[in-house]
Amino acid sequence: MPGSESSLPTTWTYTSHSEVETAALGAAIGRAARAGAVIALVGNLGAGKTRLTRAVATALEVDEKLVTSPTFVLIQEYAGRLPVFHFDTYRLGSVDEFLDLGVEEYFEAGGVCLIEWADRVAGVLPDDVLRIEIDITGESTRVFKFAAHGPIAQSILNDVTRNVADAHKEG
C-alpha cells in the first residue's frame, strides 16, 4: 500500500569524538526541533543525556545555565523559542508515576519534550517520537543511534542529518 513505508522508523547513527561535537549535534537537534516534538533519550549514567539536552535547549534560546538534570524534581520547564519540557524518569517507580506528572498535557502543549531514561516509560510515549540511544565508547566519545517514528520526528531527523552533513563539508 502506498505510504505505508512512512510508518517505519528511519534510523541514523552518529559518532561524536568530543564534547564539542556532542554539543554541535545537540544544537542541530535544537535548530531542527518543532512544536510537538518528543525526544526520547536512552543511555547509561554518564552517557551525556543532560549534556545533549542542554545543547538542544540552548539552540532553542534557553539560557544554558538554567538547564540542569531534573533527577530530583522530575521535570524542568524552560522558556525559549519553543517551550522546553525536560523530564527525568530515573527515580520513578512506575509508568503510572510518569503519567501522574501530566505528561500527556505536556506532549500536546506545543513545545519540545526531552525525556531522559525514556526506555523506562516507552510504552506510554506518543507514536511520533525521536528516540536517541547514546552509547559510551570512550572517555569523551559517544555513538548516537537515532530512530524516527512519525512525521515530526522524521522531519527533525531529516534536518539534523542535513545540517550535520553540511557542517562537515564546511569544516
JSON list of C-alpha atoms in Angstrom, two decimals:
[
{"chain": "A", "resi": 1, "resn": "MET", "atom": "CA", "xyz": [0.00, 0.00, 0.00]},
{"chain": "A", "resi": 2, "resn": "PRO", "atom": "CA", "xyz": [1.46, 3.42, -0.94]},
{"chain": "A", "resi": 3, "resn": "GLY", "atom": "CA", "xyz": [2.61, 5.49, 2.01]},
{"chain": "A", "resi": 4, "resn": "SER", "atom": "CA", "xyz": [2.81, 2.58, 4.44]},
{"chain": "A", "resi": 5, "resn": "GLU", "atom": "CA", "xyz": [6.60, 2.80, 4.44]},
{"chain": "A", "resi": 6, "resn": "SER", "atom": "CA", "xyz": [6.41, 6.18, 6.20]},
{"chain": "A", "resi": 7, "resn": "SER", "atom": "CA", "xyz": [5.31, 4.41, 9.39]},
{"chain": "A", "resi": 8, "resn": "LEU", "atom": "CA", "xyz": [8.62, 2.54, 9.55]},
{"chain": "A", "resi": 9, "resn": "PRO", "atom": "CA", "xyz": [11.25, 4.21, 11.70]},
{"chain": "A", "resi": 10, "resn": "THR", "atom": "CA", "xyz": [14.14, 5.83, 9.92]},
{"chain": "A", "resi": 11, "resn": "THR", "atom": "CA", "xyz": [17.47, 5.33, 11.62]},
{"chain": "A", "resi": 12, "resn": "TRP", "atom": "CA", "xyz": [20.77, 7.19, 11.62]},
{"chain": "A", "resi": 13, "resn": "THR", "atom": "CA", "xyz": [23.95, 6.72, 13.61]},
{"chain": "A", "resi": 14, "resn": "TYR", "atom": "CA", "xyz": [26.37, 9.49, 14.51]},
{"chain": "A", "resi": 15, "resn": "THR", "atom": "CA", "xyz": [29.72, 9.14, 16.29]},
{"chain": "A", "resi": 16, "resn": "SER", "atom": "CA", "xyz": [30.84, 12.06, 18.43]},
{"chain": "A", "resi": 17, "resn": "HIS", "atom": "CA", "xyz": [34.53, 12.24, 19.22]},
{"chain": "A", "resi": 18, "resn": "SER", "atom": "CA", "xyz": [34.31, 15.06, 21.77]},
{"chain": "A", "resi": 19, "resn": "GLU", "atom": "CA", "xyz": [32.02, 17.09, 23.99]},
{"chain": "A", "resi": 20, "resn": "VAL", "atom": "CA", "xyz": [32.26, 19.87, 21.37]},
{"chain": "A", "resi": 21, "resn": "GLU", "atom": "CA", "xyz": [30.88, 17.53, 18.68]},
{"chain": "A", "resi": 22, "resn": "THR", "atom": "CA", "xyz": [28.15, 16.34, 21.06]},
{"chain": "A", "resi": 23, "resn": "ALA", "atom": "CA", "xyz": [27.17, 19.95, 21.75]},
{"chain": "A", "resi": 24, "resn": "ALA", "atom": "CA", "xyz": [27.10, 20.65, 17.99]},
{"chain": "A", "resi": 25, "resn": "LEU", "atom": "CA", "xyz": [24.84, 17.63, 17.48]},
{"chain": "A", "resi": 26, "resn": "GLY", "atom": "CA", "xyz": [22.50, 18.88, 20.21]},
{"chain": "A", "resi": 27, "resn": "ALA", "atom": "CA", "xyz": [22.47, 22.33, 18.62]},
{"chain": "A", "resi": 28, "resn": "ALA", "atom": "CA", "xyz": [21.49, 20.77, 15.28]},
{"chain": "A", "resi": 29, "resn": "ILE", "atom": "CA", "xyz": [18.64, 18.93, 17.01]},
{"chain": "A", "resi": 30, "resn": "GLY", "atom": "CA", "xyz": [17.51, 22.15, 18.71]},
{"chain": "A", "resi": 31, "resn": "ARG", "atom": "CA", "xyz": [17.56, 24.12, 15.44]},
{"chain": "A", "resi": 32, "resn": "ALA", "atom": "CA", "xyz": [15.50, 21.36, 13.80]},
{"chain": "A", "resi": 33, "resn": "ALA", "atom": "CA", "xyz": [13.04, 20.98, 16.69]},
{"chain": "A", "resi": 34, "resn": "ARG", "atom": "CA", "xyz": [9.37, 21.66, 16.04]},
{"chain": "A", "resi": 35, "resn": "ALA", "atom": "CA", "xyz": [6.35, 22.23, 18.23]},
{"chain": "A", "resi": 36, "resn": "GLY", "atom": "CA", "xyz": [5.06, 18.91, 19.48]},
{"chain": "A", "resi": 37, "resn": "ALA", "atom": "CA", "xyz": [8.41, 17.13, 19.28]},
{"chain": "A", "resi": 38, "resn": "VAL", "atom": "CA", "xyz": [9.03, 14.31, 21.74]},
{"chain": "A", "resi": 39, "resn": "ILE", "atom": "CA", "xyz": [12.65, 13.25, 22.04]},
{"chain": "A", "resi": 40, "resn": "ALA", "atom": "CA", "xyz": [13.32, 10.05, 24.00]},
{"chain": "A", "resi": 41, "resn": "LEU", "atom": "CA", "xyz": [16.86, 9.82, 25.38]},
{"chain": "A", "resi": 42, "resn": "VAL", "atom": "CA", "xyz": [18.24, 6.43, 26.36]},
{"chain": "A", "resi": 43, "resn": "GLY", "atom": "CA", "xyz": [21.66, 5.68, 27.80]},
{"chain": "A", "resi": 44, "resn": "ASN", "atom": "CA", "xyz": [23.59, 4.67, 30.89]},
{"chain": "A", "resi": 45, "resn": "LEU", "atom": "CA", "xyz": [24.62, 7.05, 33.66]},
{"chain": "A", "resi": 46, "resn": "GLY", "atom": "CA", "xyz": [27.20, 9.45, 32.29]},
{"chain": "A", "resi": 47, "resn": "ALA", "atom": "CA", "xyz": [26.25, 8.86, 28.65]},
{"chain": "A", "resi": 48, "resn": "GLY", "atom": "CA", "xyz": [25.51, 12.55, 28.11]},
{"chain": "A", "resi": 49, "resn": "LYS", "atom": "CA", "xyz": [21.71, 12.75, 28.14]},
{"chain": "A", "resi": 50, "resn": "THR", "atom": "CA", "xyz": [21.66, 16.01, 30.12]},
{"chain": "A", "resi": 51, "resn": "ARG", "atom": "CA", "xyz": [24.59, 17.45, 28.15]},
{"chain": "A", "resi": 52, "resn": "LEU", "atom": "CA", "xyz": [22.75, 16.77, 24.89]},
{"chain": "A", "resi": 53, "resn": "THR", "atom": "CA", "xyz": [19.55, 18.24, 26.34]},
{"chain": "A", "resi": 54, "resn": "ARG", "atom": "CA", "xyz": [21.43, 21.39, 27.38]},
{"chain": "A", "resi": 55, "resn": "ALA", "atom": "CA", "xyz": [22.69, 21.84, 23.80]},
{"chain": "A", "resi": 56, "resn": "VAL", "atom": "CA", "xyz": [19.20, 21.27, 22.35]},
{"chain": "A", "resi": 57, "resn": "ALA", "atom": "CA", "xyz": [17.67, 23.77, 24.79]},
{"chain": "A", "resi": 58, "resn": "THR", "atom": "CA", "xyz": [20.40, 26.35, 24.15]},
{"chain": "A", "resi": 59, "resn": "ALA", "atom": "CA", "xyz": [19.69, 26.15, 20.41]},
{"chain": "A", "resi": 60, "resn": "LEU", "atom": "CA", "xyz": [16.04, 26.79, 21.33]},
{"chain": "A", "resi": 61, "resn": "GLU", "atom": "CA", "xyz": [17.19, 30.05, 23.01]},
{"chain": "A", "resi": 62, "resn": "VAL", "atom": "CA", "xyz": [17.14, 28.78, 26.60]},
{"chain": "A", "resi": 63, "resn": "ASP", "atom": "CA", "xyz": [19.90, 30.08, 28.90]},
{"chain": "A", "resi": 64, "resn": "GLU", "atom": "CA", "xyz": [22.24, 27.08, 29.17]},
{"chain": "A", "resi": 65, "resn": "LYS", "atom": "CA", "xyz": [22.94, 27.84, 32.86]},
{"chain": "A", "resi": 66, "resn": "LEU", "atom": "CA", "xyz": [19.29, 27.06, 33.61]},
{"chain": "A", "resi": 67, "resn": "VAL", "atom": "CA", "xyz": [19.41, 23.55, 32.12]},
{"chain": "A", "resi": 68, "resn": "THR", "atom": "CA", "xyz": [20.13, 21.02, 34.83]},
{"chain": "A", "resi": 69, "resn": "SER", "atom": "CA", "xyz": [19.23, 17.39, 35.36]},
{"chain": "A", "resi": 70, "resn": "PRO", "atom": "CA", "xyz": [15.67, 17.11, 36.69]},
{"chain": "A", "resi": 71, "resn": "THR", "atom": "CA", "xyz": [16.50, 13.87, 38.54]},
{"chain": "A", "resi": 72, "resn": "PHE", "atom": "CA", "xyz": [15.05, 15.06, 41.85]},
{"chain": "A", "resi": 73, "resn": "VAL", "atom": "CA", "xyz": [12.32, 17.40, 40.58]},
{"chain": "A", "resi": 74, "resn": "LEU", "atom": "CA", "xyz": [11.34, 15.04, 37.72]},
{"chain": "A", "resi": 75, "resn": "ILE", "atom": "CA", "xyz": [10.56, 17.85, 35.25]},
{"chain": "A", "resi": 76, "resn": "GLN", "atom": "CA", "xyz": [12.08, 21.20, 34.36]},
{"chain": "A", "resi": 77, "resn": "GLU", "atom": "CA", "xyz": [10.31, 23.75, 32.19]},
{"chain": "A", "resi": 78, "resn": "TYR", "atom": "CA", "xyz": [12.27, 26.31, 30.19]},
{"chain": "A", "resi": 79, "resn": "ALA", "atom": "CA", "xyz": [11.09, 29.27, 28.13]},
{"chain": "A", "resi": 80, "resn": "GLY", "atom": "CA", "xyz": [12.73, 29.57, 24.73]},
{"chain": "A", "resi": 81, "resn": "ARG", "atom": "CA", "xyz": [11.85, 29.89, 21.05]},
{"chain": "A", "resi": 82, "resn": "LEU", "atom": "CA", "xyz": [9.57, 26.96, 21.89]},
{"chain": "A", "resi": 83, "resn": "PRO", "atom": "CA", "xyz": [8.76, 25.83, 25.42]},
{"chain": "A", "resi": 84, "resn": "VAL", "atom": "CA", "xyz": [11.13, 23.06, 26.53]},
{"chain": "A", "resi": 85, "resn": "PHE", "atom": "CA", "xyz": [9.93, 20.34, 28.91]},
{"chain": "A", "resi": 86, "resn": "HIS", "atom": "CA", "xyz": [12.77, 18.23, 30.32]},
{"chain": "A", "resi": 87, "resn": "PHE", "atom": "CA", "xyz": [11.80, 15.01, 32.11]},
{"chain": "A", "resi": 88, "resn": "ASP", "atom": "CA", "xyz": [13.95, 12.54, 34.03]},
{"chain": "A", "resi": 89, "resn": "THR", "atom": "CA", "xyz": [12.30, 9.19, 34.75]},
{"chain": "A", "resi": 90, "resn": "TYR", "atom": "CA", "xyz": [15.29, 7.63, 36.55]},
{"chain": "A", "resi": 91, "resn": "ARG", "atom": "CA", "xyz": [13.78, 7.87, 40.04]},
{"chain": "A", "resi": 92, "resn": "LEU", "atom": "CA", "xyz": [10.22, 6.97, 39.10]},
{"chain": "A", "resi": 93, "resn": "GLY", "atom": "CA", "xyz": [8.92, 3.68, 40.45]},
{"chain": "A", "resi": 94, "resn": "SER", "atom": "CA", "xyz": [6.40, 3.05, 37.70]},
{"chain": "A", "resi": 95, "resn": "VAL", "atom": "CA", "xyz": [4.94, 4.24, 34.43]},
{"chain": "A", "resi": 96, "resn": "ASP", "atom": "CA", "xyz": [1.90, 5.43, 36.40]},
{"chain": "A", "resi": 97, "resn": "GLU", "atom": "CA", "xyz": [4.11, 7.89, 38.30]},
{"chain": "A", "resi": 98, "resn": "PHE", "atom": "CA", "xyz": [5.22, 9.28, 34.93]},
{"chain": "A", "resi": 99, "resn": "LEU", "atom": "CA", "xyz": [1.61, 9.63, 33.79]},
{"chain": "A", "resi": 100, "resn": "ASP", "atom": "CA", "xyz": [0.74, 11.31, 37.09]},
{"chain": "A", "resi": 101, "resn": "LEU", "atom": "CA", "xyz": [3.09, 14.16, 36.12]},
{"chain": "A", "resi": 102, "resn": "GLY", "atom": "CA", "xyz": [0.52, 15.11, 33.47]},
{"chain": "A", "resi": 103, "resn": "VAL", "atom": "CA", "xyz": [2.85, 14.20, 30.63]},
{"chain": "A", "resi": 104, "resn": "GLU", "atom": "CA", "xyz": [0.05, 13.87, 28.10]},
{"chain": "A", "resi": 105, "resn": "GLU", "atom": "CA", "xyz": [-0.69, 17.59, 28.56]},
{"chain": "A", "resi": 106, "resn": "TYR", "atom": "CA", "xyz": [2.99, 18.40, 28.04]},
{"chain": "A", "resi": 107, "resn": "PHE", "atom": "CA", "xyz": [3.06, 16.28, 24.88]},
{"chain": "A", "resi": 108, "resn": "GLU", "atom": "CA", "xyz": [0.21, 18.42, 23.50]},
{"chain": "A", "resi": 109, "resn": "ALA", "atom": "CA", "xyz": [1.47, 21.81, 24.78]},
{"chain": "A", "resi": 110, "resn": "GLY", "atom": "CA", "xyz": [3.23, 22.84, 21.56]},
{"chain": "A", "resi": 111, "resn": "GLY", "atom": "CA", "xyz": [6.73, 22.60, 22.98]},
{"chain": "A", "resi": 112, "resn": "VAL", "atom": "CA", "xyz": [9.65, 20.22, 22.82]},
{"chain": "A", "resi": 113, "resn": "CYS", "atom": "CA", "xyz": [9.67, 17.33, 25.32]},
{"chain": "A", "resi": 114, "resn": "LEU", "atom": "CA", "xyz": [13.03, 15.74, 26.14]},
{"chain": "A", "resi": 115, "resn": "ILE", "atom": "CA", "xyz": [12.77, 12.60, 28.26]},
{"chain": "A", "resi": 116, "resn": "GLU", "atom": "CA", "xyz": [15.83, 11.11, 29.94]},
{"chain": "A", "resi": 117, "resn": "TRP", "atom": "CA", "xyz": [15.70, 7.37, 30.72]},
{"chain": "A", "resi": 118, "resn": "ALA", "atom": "CA", "xyz": [12.84, 7.14, 28.20]},
{"chain": "A", "resi": 119, "resn": "ASP", "atom": "CA", "xyz": [13.19, 3.37, 27.91]},
{"chain": "A", "resi": 120, "resn": "ARG", "atom": "CA", "xyz": [11.54, 3.16, 31.35]},
{"chain": "A", "resi": 121, "resn": "VAL", "atom": "CA", "xyz": [8.33, 4.73, 30.00]},
{"chain": "A", "resi": 122, "resn": "ALA", "atom": "CA", "xyz": [8.49, 3.78, 26.31]},
{"chain": "A", "resi": 123, "resn": "GLY", "atom": "CA", "xyz": [5.05, 2.15, 26.36]},
{"chain": "A", "resi": 124, "resn": "VAL", "atom": "CA", "xyz": [3.27, 5.44, 27.09]},
{"chain": "A", "resi": 125, "resn": "LEU", "atom": "CA", "xyz": [5.19, 7.76, 24.78]},
{"chain": "A", "resi": 126, "resn": "PRO", "atom": "CA", "xyz": [3.37, 9.18, 21.75]},
{"chain": "A", "resi": 127, "resn": "ASP", "atom": "CA", "xyz": [3.57, 7.34, 18.43]},
{"chain": "A", "resi": 128, "resn": "ASP", "atom": "CA", "xyz": [5.54, 10.28, 16.99]},
{"chain": "A", "resi": 129, "resn": "VAL", "atom": "CA", "xyz": [8.85, 10.18, 18.85]},
{"chain": "A", "resi": 130, "resn": "LEU", "atom": "CA", "xyz": [12.51, 10.64, 18.06]},
{"chain": "A", "resi": 131, "resn": "ARG", "atom": "CA", "xyz": [14.45, 8.04, 20.03]},
{"chain": "A", "resi": 132, "resn": "ILE", "atom": "CA", "xyz": [18.14, 8.71, 20.62]},
{"chain": "A", "resi": 133, "resn": "GLU", "atom": "CA", "xyz": [20.16, 5.93, 22.19]},
{"chain": "A", "resi": 134, "resn": "ILE", "atom": "CA", "xyz": [23.56, 7.03, 23.48]},
{"chain": "A", "resi": 135, "resn": "ASP", "atom": "CA", "xyz": [26.39, 4.52, 23.85]},
{"chain": "A", "resi": 136, "resn": "ILE", "atom": "CA", "xyz": [29.58, 5.39, 25.72]},
{"chain": "A", "resi": 137, "resn": "THR", "atom": "CA", "xyz": [32.54, 4.32, 23.60]},
{"chain": "A", "resi": 138, "resn": "GLY", "atom": "CA", "xyz": [35.35, 6.21, 25.36]},
{"chain": "A", "resi": 139, "resn": "GLU", "atom": "CA", "xyz": [36.05, 8.97, 27.85]},
{"chain": "A", "resi": 140, "resn": "SER", "atom": "CA", "xyz": [34.52, 11.63, 25.60]},
{"chain": "A", "resi": 141, "resn": "THR", "atom": "CA", "xyz": [33.35, 9.60, 22.60]},
{"chain": "A", "resi": 142, "resn": "ARG", "atom": "CA", "xyz": [29.74, 8.57, 22.12]},
{"chain": "A", "resi": 143, "resn": "VAL", "atom": "CA", "xyz": [27.66, 6.82, 19.48]},
{"chain": "A", "resi": 144, "resn": "PHE", "atom": "CA", "xyz": [24.19, 8.28, 18.98]},
{"chain": "A", "resi": 145, "resn": "LYS", "atom": "CA", "xyz": [21.63, 5.96, 17.41]},
{"chain": "A", "resi": 146, "resn": "PHE", "atom": "CA", "xyz": [18.56, 7.80, 16.14]},
{"chain": "A", "resi": 147, "resn": "ALA", "atom": "CA", "xyz": [15.20, 6.23, 15.28]},
{"chain": "A", "resi": 148, "resn": "ALA", "atom": "CA", "xyz": [12.43, 8.49, 13.97]},
{"chain": "A", "resi": 149, "resn": "HIS", "atom": "CA", "xyz": [8.86, 7.28, 14.44]},
{"chain": "A", "resi": 150, "resn": "GLY", "atom": "CA", "xyz": [6.30, 9.64, 12.94]},
{"chain": "A", "resi": 151, "resn": "PRO", "atom": "CA", "xyz": [6.27, 12.79, 10.81]},
{"chain": "A", "resi": 152, "resn": "ILE", "atom": "CA", "xyz": [7.58, 15.31, 13.36]},
{"chain": "A", "resi": 153, "resn": "ALA", "atom": "CA", "xyz": [10.42, 13.02, 14.40]},
{"chain": "A", "resi": 154, "resn": "GLN", "atom": "CA", "xyz": [11.22, 12.27, 10.75]},
{"chain": "A", "resi": 155, "resn": "SER", "atom": "CA", "xyz": [11.29, 15.95, 9.86]},
{"chain": "A", "resi": 156, "resn": "ILE", "atom": "CA", "xyz": [13.69, 16.67, 12.74]},
{"chain": "A", "resi": 157, "resn": "LEU", "atom": "CA", "xyz": [15.95, 13.76, 11.80]},
{"chain": "A", "resi": 158, "resn": "ASN", "atom": "CA", "xyz": [16.00, 14.85, 8.14]},
{"chain": "A", "resi": 159, "resn": "ASP", "atom": "CA", "xyz": [17.07, 18.36, 9.16]},
{"chain": "A", "resi": 160, "resn": "VAL", "atom": "CA", "xyz": [19.67, 17.11, 11.63]},
{"chain": "A", "resi": 161, "resn": "THR", "atom": "CA", "xyz": [21.32, 14.75, 9.15]},
{"chain": "A", "resi": 162, "resn": "ARG", "atom": "CA", "xyz": [21.35, 17.51, 6.51]},
{"chain": "A", "resi": 163, "resn": "ASN", "atom": "CA", "xyz": [22.79, 20.08, 8.97]},
{"chain": "A", "resi": 164, "resn": "VAL", "atom": "CA", "xyz": [25.48, 17.72, 10.23]},
{"chain": "A", "resi": 165, "resn": "ALA", "atom": "CA", "xyz": [26.46, 16.78, 6.66]},
{"chain": "A", "resi": 166, "resn": "ASP", "atom": "CA", "xyz": [26.63, 20.48, 5.69]},
{"chain": "A", "resi": 167, "resn": "ALA", "atom": "CA", "xyz": [28.75, 21.29, 8.76]},
{"chain": "A", "resi": 168, "resn": "HIS", "atom": "CA", "xyz": [31.23, 18.55, 7.82]},
{"chain": "A", "resi": 169, "resn": "LYS", "atom": "CA", "xyz": [31.50, 19.92, 4.28]},
{"chain": "A", "resi": 170, "resn": "GLU", "atom": "CA", "xyz": [32.30, 23.39, 5.65]},
{"chain": "A", "resi": 171, "resn": "GLY", "atom": "CA", "xyz": [34.73, 22.05, 8.27]}
]
